[in-house]
Amino acid sequence: MAVTRVFGARIKRREDPRLITGTATYTDDIVIPGMCYTVIVRSPYAHARIKRIDVERARKHPGVVAAFTGKDLEGKVNPIPCAWLIPGSDLKTPPHPALAVDRVRYVGEGVAVVVATSRHAAADAASLVEVEVEPLPAVVNQEKAMQPGAPQIHDGVPNNVAFHWKVSSGDVGRAFQEADVVIRQRMVNHRLIPNAMEPRSCVAAYNRGSGDLTIWMTSQNPHIHRVLLSGILGIPEHRLRIIAPEVGGGFGSKIPCYADEAVVAFCAMQTGHPVKWGEDRRENYLATAHGRDHIVDLEVAAKKDGTITAIRGTCYANLGAYLSTAAPGVPTILHGLMMCGPYTIPNIDYEVYGIFTNTTPVDAYRGAGRPEATYYVERLVDMVARKLNMDPVEVRRKNFIPKDKFPYTVATGITYDSGDYEASLETLLRIIDYPNFRKEQEKAWKEGRYLGIGFSTYVEICGLGPSQVAGAVGFQGALWESALVRVHPTGKVTVLTGASPHGQGEETTFAQIVSEELGIPIEDIEVLHGDTEMIPMGWGTYGSRTTAVGGAALFVACRRIVEKGKKLAAHLLEASEQDILFEGGRFFVKGAPDRAKTIQEVALQAYLAWNLPAGFEPALEATAFYDPPNFTYPFGAHACIVEVDPETGTVKIRRYVAVDDCGRVVNPLIVDGQVHGGLAQGIGQALYEYAYYDDFGQLLTGSMSDYAVPKASQLPPFETARTETPSPHHPLGLKGVGETGTIASTPAVANAVVDALQPLGIHHIDIPLTPPRVLAAIRQAQGR
Amino acid sequence: MIPAAFEYYAPATVEEALQLLRELGPEAKLLAGGHSLLPMMKLRLSTPKALVDIGRIPDLRYIREEGNTLAIGATTTHWMIESSEVVRNRVPLLAEAAGRIGDVQVRNMGTIGGSLAHADPAADYPAAILALEAEIVAQGPRGKRSIPAAEFFKGLFTTALEPDELLVEVRIPVPVEKSGAAYLKFPHPASGFAVVGCAALLTLDGGRCQKARVAFTGVTEKAFRDRAVEDALTGKAPDEKTIASASQKAAEGVEPLSDIFASAEYRKHLAKVFARRALMAAASRAH
């Protein structure tokens, strides 16, 4: 009999029918009797002293229940904390009030809130709130913010420097002295807006009798939000319930603990009404964390044969006006430590300044620090190749960590678990037929057409992560994950995961893991998540950790079910426990496969408890808390082929090939989907997306008609392939794939454009490679 | 994204709509497809006291062939124009421009009259309307009048329409035989509006341009016909060299728009590139 394996099967996402037929329940769909609506009044000024806020006219507006300012919150709502306190960096953590009291520091900062019986009344009343301010000079650029005489954004943070962090290893000075070539390049990794399809939203309901507060919210990590909001609101953790219903994407922007949810909860507690709040898209652009925003001075040292001997750099990371929850860790731990890429670069000297500016706070956005690192390293590798007149593929090969050297500790001190970089690159070269492409390119150049190819061979750190390391790098929490597997009396299964999927498809992949491990049909398995009252403590979904860490916890829990089941099966089959085997959902006696009990039969007996072995606890469920021994390090090789229109500067992607290695694959269809989405965002950064502030701190790309989220018509068809190098420390050999597309693709596109323009002698153009910017580079190169 | 309160009227006839406009005065706004007005109202950039919805007037939605003229009712949607056999056969330039507007959802709702009356400097129709030398029919308390396209666009979001007038029809002369036309645009990567849009119409006589019409949208604060380019082509064979040289005259002496995506200089440059490309396409279609 042919057995179709569930693990590794291209099963369609089980969550999709409800999502695509409009029957899913998002936070904004929740309606509670007596519910009121809030609008948060936001600062139109980037930097100003508040002289007066008057909510009296708003209070008198028909339908208005209450209106509050920052002063009303004082002593009742604690400042919003930062939860990643990177050590050894002199980190400053100026207070972040939930509503501004005496100063506003970015356009979009909340200054007042209106509660009304309808959305319309709340919106009308919000426009009646009077805010009188004394505008202060603003600064939006991180380098300018560091200059003497720049506007000072927080007391006690001289020159707006929140931290200075450094990673250093080897003898960088000597490497540069002994280098055959040294290349210096300033690069910009510009600011992006995450653009989850569902904006942030919450509903808070407070029971004055019991003191229980329930908050439905768009969260990637409800348990973290419970801990933080408990502290902010002074509500004991066991009285606070956070529920993340259907969540329409996050890309990191629903990790942070924002002021808004705390303000809405405060409104519910003050008024006794359940209260709803939801961002519109414009508000989302201003009030939800942004991503990236670096300016970096980079240097690379290499030998004539292409061996890269050192990278040195100074990164100026724009943090926005306040420290968002994970902000300090993103440009340091998740970024600086990845500056070796997949290469044996022995000497690293990289320092990062985190800088406050009068802009929306910056935090994790898909990839969070690794796309930036990959972009810099992959651009530098191409520059070395160009300078040495070598094939960029050869320079990569020359510097790859060889596959027999894993686990490999890179110069920044982290240990990559496994890798076969050569194999993914070879697969890629085969797919694109590299030698042929170069011939085609030569021909095109002769015809005056600018055809180019860009490579990106990347490695990333994910599967966050070992809790001990989390503690050592200042993360104010742990990074293990929980799973509870409950086999019901009828053999159906409920899985509770502490991760909080919000589009990644774990309701399908986790069911596949359980089905594989327990031999139970996938349709009999339900995966639940996102409710702190129901789910054991867990740390949520981000950093491509859900399957990598949560999946491991699930595996351990399943093994516990099997172990317990074996004990009962042995008893029921009157055999010794050592003689019981489990396969395909059946417990049977070794050598006598007909003496068997199905897992469903065993489950029923475990619950009936009529006939249990001595000391056997009834029921069949198991919980596991899995703390990974290391991070996982997915890798791969991407190539992008572009043609640049020299008359308009338009970049047309002719082909995009992604070869990824995320270890073993639970569901190839979902992995493809994750890669596709990631590519769209990475290509978006390379060609289209950028958040632009003017000197007054106004976000000029404040809507989707200004900020170019790529549409399907602006993207090429994606070709995906995989190699499979299991993680040696993960029980299922998994690594994680949620961010690889974003991490790898931006430099592949940028390298391709520069490669195409080689005949013009162009060496670098900063992303985003918009047509005007590319054309300007072309015309400059042509001396026009 | 919640508009301020407003009154809503849905007249059944043009006369009723005009009556409402008279009664409600300047604080009323006409609503057609709603694709320009409603977003502005949601942002409270526009807070009209009343909306007069002409989208429900059946008599304003039509495409008629009247001899050598195509008459199109004001609330005819972009999709109707893009997909109409008669428009595609008789005035393909208009169908081409309609098909480049926004996306399918926008084209299903947005209307030609609404787009023209709104006079967004980056809208697609104005270039085509100018190149086609269409007439815009306005109806008001003083009756109907016809406004040549060249006199219709007055400036940024400003037209020759009077506040009490309703744009009721667009009349397009069907180009004669041996004409070829093209509308090419460089869309803004986010909004899809024309950073530069160029409509070109060539009418040949004995292999030479008996008539050349070139109009731009997106370049300046209002769509305009570029007579310098037209003049450089008239009477000449539209070969590659002539077109290239004529296109170099595009957008000279105008003050191009500038924004964070595209500078004035870039727009001016694109105008020349798109003039050449549109003219080459038009020439290849002229037979």
Short mmCIF file of C-alpha atoms in Angstrom, two decimals, chain A residues 170-512:
data_model
loop_
_atom_site.label_atom_id
_atom_site.label_comp_id
_atom_site.label_asym_id
_atom_site.label_seq_id
_atom_site.Cartn_x
_atom_site.Cartn_y
_atom_site.Cartn_z
CA GLY A 170 40.19 39.95 14.48
CA ASP A 171 42.71 42.53 13.36
CA VAL A 172 40.81 44.77 11.02
CA GLY A 173 43.49 47.45 10.81
CA ARG A 174 46.07 44.96 9.64
CA ALA A 175 43.68 43.37 7.16
CA PHE A 176 43.16 46.76 5.54
CA GLN A 177 46.90 47.48 5.52
CA GLU A 178 47.62 44.18 3.83
CA ALA A 179 44.71 44.34 1.41
CA ASP A 180 45.24 44.40 -2.33
CA VAL A 181 42.03 46.29 -2.82
CA VAL A 182 40.00 48.46 -0.51
CA ILE A 183 36.58 49.75 -1.47
CA ARG A 184 34.70 52.41 0.42
CA GLN A 185 31.05 53.03 -0.16
CA ARG A 186 28.32 54.89 1.60
CA MET A 187 24.99 53.10 1.33
CA VAL A 188 21.47 53.96 2.33
CA ASN A 189 18.91 51.41 3.37
CA HIS A 190 15.85 53.58 3.33
CA ARG A 191 12.80 53.65 5.52
CA LEU A 192 9.83 51.44 4.70
CA ILE A 193 6.23 51.21 5.85
CA PRO A 194 5.16 47.64 6.68
CA ASN A 195 1.67 47.84 5.13
CA ALA A 196 -0.06 44.87 6.69
CA MET A 197 -3.32 44.39 4.81
CA GLU A 198 -5.25 44.82 8.06
CA PRO A 199 -4.39 48.02 9.91
CA ARG A 200 -4.07 47.88 13.69
CA SER A 201 -7.26 47.65 15.69
CA CYS A 202 -8.44 46.77 19.18
CA VAL A 203 -11.53 46.33 21.30
CA ALA A 204 -11.24 46.63 25.08
CA ALA A 205 -13.93 45.48 27.52
CA TYR A 206 -13.63 46.03 31.24
CA ASN A 207 -15.84 44.42 33.85
CA ARG A 208 -15.96 46.77 36.81
CA GLY A 209 -17.47 44.04 38.97
CA SER A 210 -14.77 41.47 38.48
CA GLY A 211 -11.92 43.73 37.49
CA ASP A 212 -11.34 41.66 34.35
CA LEU A 213 -10.08 43.40 31.25
CA THR A 214 -10.26 41.72 27.86
CA ILE A 215 -8.49 43.21 24.85
CA TRP A 216 -9.01 41.88 21.34
CA MET A 217 -6.16 43.21 19.29
CA THR A 218 -4.11 42.79 16.14
CA SER A 219 -1.16 41.14 17.81
CA GLN A 220 1.68 38.91 16.66
CA ASN A 221 2.40 38.02 20.29
CA PRO A 222 -0.57 38.20 22.68
CA HIS A 223 1.32 36.90 25.71
CA ILE A 224 4.01 39.55 25.37
CA HIS A 225 1.28 42.14 25.01
CA ARG A 226 -0.38 40.80 28.15
CA VAL A 227 2.80 41.11 30.21
CA LEU A 228 3.56 44.61 28.94
CA LEU A 229 -0.01 45.95 29.11
CA SER A 230 -0.38 44.50 32.60
CA GLY A 231 2.52 46.71 33.66
CA ILE A 232 1.33 49.75 31.72
CA LEU A 233 -2.25 49.57 33.00
CA GLY A 234 -1.56 48.17 36.47
CA ILE A 235 -3.91 45.24 35.85
CA PRO A 236 -2.76 41.94 37.36
CA GLU A 237 -1.76 39.53 34.62
CA HIS A 238 -4.44 37.00 35.60
CA ARG A 239 -7.13 39.69 35.22
CA LEU A 240 -6.00 40.62 31.73
CA ARG A 241 -6.92 38.58 28.70
CA ILE A 242 -5.49 39.34 25.28
CA ILE A 243 -7.10 37.81 22.24
CA ALA A 244 -5.66 38.06 18.76
CA PRO A 245 -8.57 37.05 16.50
CA GLU A 246 -7.90 36.74 12.79
CA VAL A 247 -4.91 38.98 12.16
CA GLY A 248 -4.38 40.22 8.63
CA GLY A 249 -0.60 40.27 8.45
CA GLY A 250 1.92 42.12 10.53
CA PHE A 251 5.39 41.84 8.99
CA GLY A 252 6.75 42.83 12.39
CA SER A 253 4.52 45.88 12.82
CA LYS A 254 2.20 44.05 15.21
CA ILE A 255 4.99 42.94 17.56
CA PRO A 256 5.44 46.25 19.39
CA CYS A 257 3.41 47.37 22.32
CA TYR A 258 1.98 50.68 21.16
CA ALA A 259 0.49 53.48 23.16
CA ASP A 260 -2.85 53.29 21.36
CA GLU A 261 -4.04 49.95 22.76
CA ALA A 262 -3.22 51.13 26.29
CA VAL A 263 -5.17 54.35 25.70
CA VAL A 264 -8.18 52.42 24.41
CA ALA A 265 -8.06 50.08 27.43
CA PHE A 266 -7.91 53.12 29.70
CA CYS A 267 -11.03 54.49 27.96
CA ALA A 268 -12.86 51.20 28.56
CA MET A 269 -11.88 51.22 32.23
CA GLN A 270 -12.87 54.85 32.72
CA THR A 271 -16.19 54.77 30.89
CA GLY A 272 -17.29 51.22 31.67
CA HIS A 273 -18.19 50.80 28.01
CA PRO A 274 -16.52 48.32 25.72
CA VAL A 275 -14.47 50.50 23.39
CA LYS A 276 -13.29 49.94 19.86
CA TRP A 277 -10.47 51.61 17.99
CA GLY A 278 -9.15 51.06 14.50
CA GLU A 279 -6.59 52.82 12.37
CA ASP A 280 -7.41 54.04 8.94
CA ARG A 281 -4.62 53.65 6.40
CA ARG A 282 -3.35 57.17 6.80
CA GLU A 283 -3.14 56.69 10.56
CA ASN A 284 -1.43 53.36 9.98
CA TYR A 285 1.26 55.12 8.00
CA LEU A 286 1.87 57.59 10.82
CA ALA A 287 1.23 55.62 13.99
CA THR A 288 2.42 52.09 13.27
CA ALA A 289 6.16 51.39 13.39
CA HIS A 290 8.23 51.79 10.26
CA GLY A 291 11.19 49.65 9.22
CA ARG A 292 14.89 49.90 8.17
CA ASP A 293 16.29 53.48 7.74
CA HIS A 294 20.08 53.24 7.84
CA ILE A 295 22.88 55.33 6.48
CA VAL A 296 26.12 53.33 6.51
CA ASP A 297 29.73 54.04 5.68
CA LEU A 298 31.26 50.75 4.60
CA GLU A 299 34.72 49.53 3.72
CA VAL A 300 35.80 46.17 2.47
CA ALA A 301 39.33 44.75 2.20
CA ALA A 302 40.21 41.97 -0.22
CA LYS A 303 43.10 40.09 -1.71
CA LYS A 304 43.85 39.91 -5.44
CA ASP A 305 42.40 36.43 -5.65
CA GLY A 306 39.04 37.67 -4.38
CA THR A 307 39.42 36.62 -0.75
CA ILE A 308 37.59 39.13 1.40
CA THR A 309 39.62 39.78 4.53
CA ALA A 310 37.70 42.44 6.42
CA ILE A 311 34.58 44.57 6.59
CA ARG A 312 34.48 47.79 8.53
CA GLY A 313 31.47 50.02 8.89
CA THR A 314 29.62 52.69 10.80
CA CYS A 315 25.86 52.50 10.69
CA TYR A 316 23.55 55.34 11.61
CA ALA A 317 20.20 53.83 12.43
CA ASN A 318 17.17 56.09 12.61
CA LEU A 319 15.00 54.97 15.53
CA GLY A 320 12.27 57.57 15.17
CA ALA A 321 11.01 59.63 18.09
CA TYR A 322 10.73 56.92 20.75
CA LEU A 323 12.21 53.49 21.38
CA SER A 324 9.70 51.00 20.05
CA THR A 325 9.49 47.63 21.81
CA ALA A 326 12.30 45.77 20.01
CA ALA A 327 13.92 48.73 18.27
CA PRO A 328 17.41 48.67 19.81
CA GLY A 329 17.90 44.98 18.98
CA VAL A 330 17.06 45.27 15.30
CA PRO A 331 20.03 47.28 13.93
CA THR A 332 22.45 45.61 16.38
CA ILE A 333 21.89 41.99 17.37
CA LEU A 334 19.78 41.10 14.32
CA HIS A 335 21.89 43.19 11.97
CA GLY A 336 25.48 43.78 13.08
CA LEU A 337 26.02 40.14 13.96
CA MET A 338 25.07 39.13 10.39
CA MET A 339 27.72 41.28 8.69
CA CYS A 340 29.82 38.24 7.70
CA GLY A 341 27.07 36.86 5.47
CA PRO A 342 27.77 33.30 4.28
CA TYR A 343 31.47 34.08 4.05
CA THR A 344 34.61 33.30 6.03
CA ILE A 345 35.42 37.00 6.48
CA PRO A 346 37.75 36.84 9.51
CA ASN A 347 37.91 40.50 10.54
CA ILE A 348 34.91 42.64 11.37
CA ASP A 349 34.61 46.05 12.88
CA TYR A 350 31.07 47.37 12.84
CA GLU A 351 29.56 50.05 14.98
CA VAL A 352 26.00 51.26 15.13
CA TYR A 353 24.60 54.53 16.39
CA GLY A 354 20.91 54.45 17.23
CA ILE A 355 19.51 57.95 16.82
CA PHE A 356 16.27 59.65 17.75
CA THR A 357 14.58 61.83 15.13
CA ASN A 358 11.17 63.50 14.80
CA THR A 359 9.70 60.61 12.85
CA THR A 360 7.48 57.62 13.48
CA PRO A 361 9.29 55.03 15.62
CA VAL A 362 11.15 52.32 13.71
CA ASP A 363 11.04 48.67 14.70
CA ALA A 364 11.19 45.20 13.18
CA TYR A 365 9.94 44.89 9.63
CA ARG A 366 10.09 41.54 7.82
CA GLY A 367 13.72 40.50 8.00
CA ALA A 368 14.48 43.09 10.68
CA GLY A 369 18.18 43.89 10.38
CA ARG A 370 19.11 40.95 8.17
CA PRO A 371 17.88 42.46 4.89
CA GLU A 372 20.04 45.48 5.64
CA ALA A 373 23.10 43.30 6.41
CA THR A 374 22.55 41.16 3.33
CA TYR A 375 22.15 44.24 1.18
CA TYR A 376 25.45 45.75 2.34
CA VAL A 377 27.46 42.53 2.21
CA GLU A 378 26.11 41.44 -1.17
CA ARG A 379 26.70 44.86 -2.68
CA LEU A 380 30.27 44.86 -1.31
CA VAL A 381 30.96 41.40 -2.73
CA ASP A 382 29.85 42.61 -6.16
CA MET A 383 32.03 45.69 -5.83
CA VAL A 384 35.05 43.53 -5.00
CA ALA A 385 34.34 41.36 -8.04
CA ARG A 386 34.04 44.39 -10.27
CA LYS A 387 37.23 45.97 -8.97
CA LEU A 388 39.17 42.73 -9.47
CA ASN A 389 37.49 42.06 -12.80
CA MET A 390 36.27 38.74 -11.46
CA ASP A 391 32.94 37.02 -11.93
CA PRO A 392 30.75 37.84 -8.93
CA VAL A 393 29.91 34.14 -8.74
CA GLU A 394 33.62 33.29 -8.38
CA VAL A 395 34.14 35.80 -5.57
CA ARG A 396 31.20 34.27 -3.72
CA ARG A 397 32.53 30.75 -4.15
CA LYS A 398 35.96 31.86 -3.02
CA ASN A 399 34.61 33.18 0.26
CA PHE A 400 31.81 30.72 1.09
CA ILE A 401 32.05 28.86 4.36
CA PRO A 402 32.73 25.29 3.12
CA LYS A 403 29.99 22.80 3.86
CA ASP A 404 32.26 20.55 5.92
CA LYS A 405 33.07 23.36 8.37
CA PHE A 406 29.65 23.49 10.07
CA PRO A 407 28.78 24.30 12.75
CA TYR A 408 30.83 27.39 11.93
CA THR A 409 31.48 30.32 14.21
CA VAL A 410 31.79 33.55 12.21
CA ALA A 411 33.85 36.56 13.23
CA THR A 412 30.87 38.25 14.87
CA GLY A 413 30.67 35.35 17.31
CA ILE A 414 27.51 33.52 16.29
CA THR A 415 27.55 29.87 15.22
CA TYR A 416 25.81 28.89 11.98
CA ASP A 417 24.16 25.49 12.41
CA SER A 418 24.51 24.01 8.93
CA GLY A 419 24.90 25.04 5.33
CA ASP A 420 25.80 24.02 1.84
CA TYR A 421 26.09 27.35 0.11
CA GLU A 422 27.82 25.93 -2.94
CA ALA A 423 24.90 23.56 -3.58
CA SER A 424 22.26 26.30 -3.60
CA LEU A 425 24.42 28.46 -5.87
CA GLU A 426 25.02 25.56 -8.28
CA THR A 427 21.30 24.86 -8.43
CA LEU A 428 20.65 28.51 -9.19
CA LEU A 429 23.29 28.71 -11.93
CA ARG A 430 21.82 25.64 -13.58
CA ILE A 431 18.32 27.10 -13.58
CA ILE A 432 19.37 30.41 -15.06
CA ASP A 433 21.85 28.86 -17.50
CA TYR A 434 24.46 31.36 -16.43
CA PRO A 435 27.06 31.02 -19.24
CA ASN A 436 24.34 31.52 -21.81
CA PHE A 437 23.02 34.58 -20.02
CA ARG A 438 26.42 36.26 -20.13
CA LYS A 439 26.52 35.68 -23.90
CA GLU A 440 23.06 37.14 -24.27
CA GLN A 441 24.18 40.10 -22.18
CA GLU A 442 27.20 40.76 -24.39
CA LYS A 443 24.93 40.76 -27.41
CA ALA A 444 22.44 43.08 -25.75
CA TRP A 445 25.14 45.54 -24.74
CA LYS A 446 26.32 45.68 -28.33
CA GLU A 447 22.78 46.57 -29.37
CA GLY A 448 22.65 49.32 -26.75
CA ARG A 449 20.32 47.37 -24.47
CA TYR A 450 21.20 47.25 -20.79
CA LEU A 451 20.72 43.72 -19.59
CA GLY A 452 22.11 42.64 -16.23
CA ILE A 453 22.15 39.90 -13.66
CA GLY A 454 22.42 40.25 -9.92
CA PHE A 455 23.19 37.59 -7.38
CA SER A 456 22.43 37.43 -3.73
CA THR A 457 23.82 34.54 -1.75
CA TYR A 458 22.51 35.04 1.71
CA VAL A 459 22.37 33.48 5.12
CA GLU A 460 20.05 34.64 7.84
CA ILE A 461 19.51 34.08 11.51
CA CYS A 462 16.07 32.94 12.54
CA GLY A 463 14.24 30.49 14.71
CA LEU A 464 14.56 33.00 17.57
CA GLY A 465 15.93 31.63 19.76
CA PRO A 466 17.82 30.24 22.74
CA SER A 467 16.48 32.05 25.80
CA GLN A 468 19.89 32.22 27.44
CA VAL A 469 21.20 34.10 24.42
CA ALA A 470 18.10 36.30 24.40
CA GLY A 471 18.91 37.26 27.97
CA ALA A 472 22.58 37.82 27.20
CA VAL A 473 21.75 40.26 24.40
CA GLY A 474 19.31 42.20 26.52
CA PHE A 475 15.95 40.94 25.25
CA GLN A 476 13.61 41.37 28.20
CA GLY A 477 11.94 38.02 27.70
CA ALA A 478 12.57 34.48 26.61
CA LEU A 479 12.31 32.87 23.20
CA TRP A 480 11.20 29.31 23.83
CA GLU A 481 7.79 28.23 22.56
CA SER A 482 4.90 26.17 23.86
CA ALA A 483 2.64 23.55 22.36
CA LEU A 484 -0.23 21.65 23.87
CA VAL A 485 -1.59 18.61 22.06
CA ARG A 486 -4.96 17.38 23.29
CA VAL A 487 -6.24 14.10 21.85
CA HIS A 488 -9.97 14.04 22.60
CA PRO A 489 -11.92 10.87 23.61
CA THR A 490 -13.06 10.43 20.00
CA GLY A 491 -9.53 10.70 18.68
CA LYS A 492 -9.86 14.22 17.36
CA VAL A 493 -7.06 16.60 18.22
CA THR A 494 -6.84 20.18 19.39
CA VAL A 495 -3.44 21.84 19.23
CA LEU A 496 -2.74 24.99 21.18
CA THR A 497 0.34 26.91 20.14
CA GLY A 498 1.93 29.82 21.93
CA ALA A 499 3.02 31.18 18.58
CA SER A 500 0.48 33.51 17.01
CA PRO A 501 0.21 32.93 13.26
CA HIS A 502 -1.32 35.84 11.34
CA GLY A 503 -1.12 34.71 7.75
CA GLN A 504 1.77 32.26 7.73
CA GLY A 505 -0.34 29.11 7.45
CA GLU A 506 0.54 27.21 10.63
CA GLU A 507 -3.03 26.02 11.03
CA THR A 508 -2.07 23.83 8.10
CA THR A 509 1.62 23.06 8.70
CA PHE A 510 1.15 22.35 12.40
CA ALA A 511 -1.70 19.98 11.56
CA GLN A 512 0.63 18.30 9.08
#
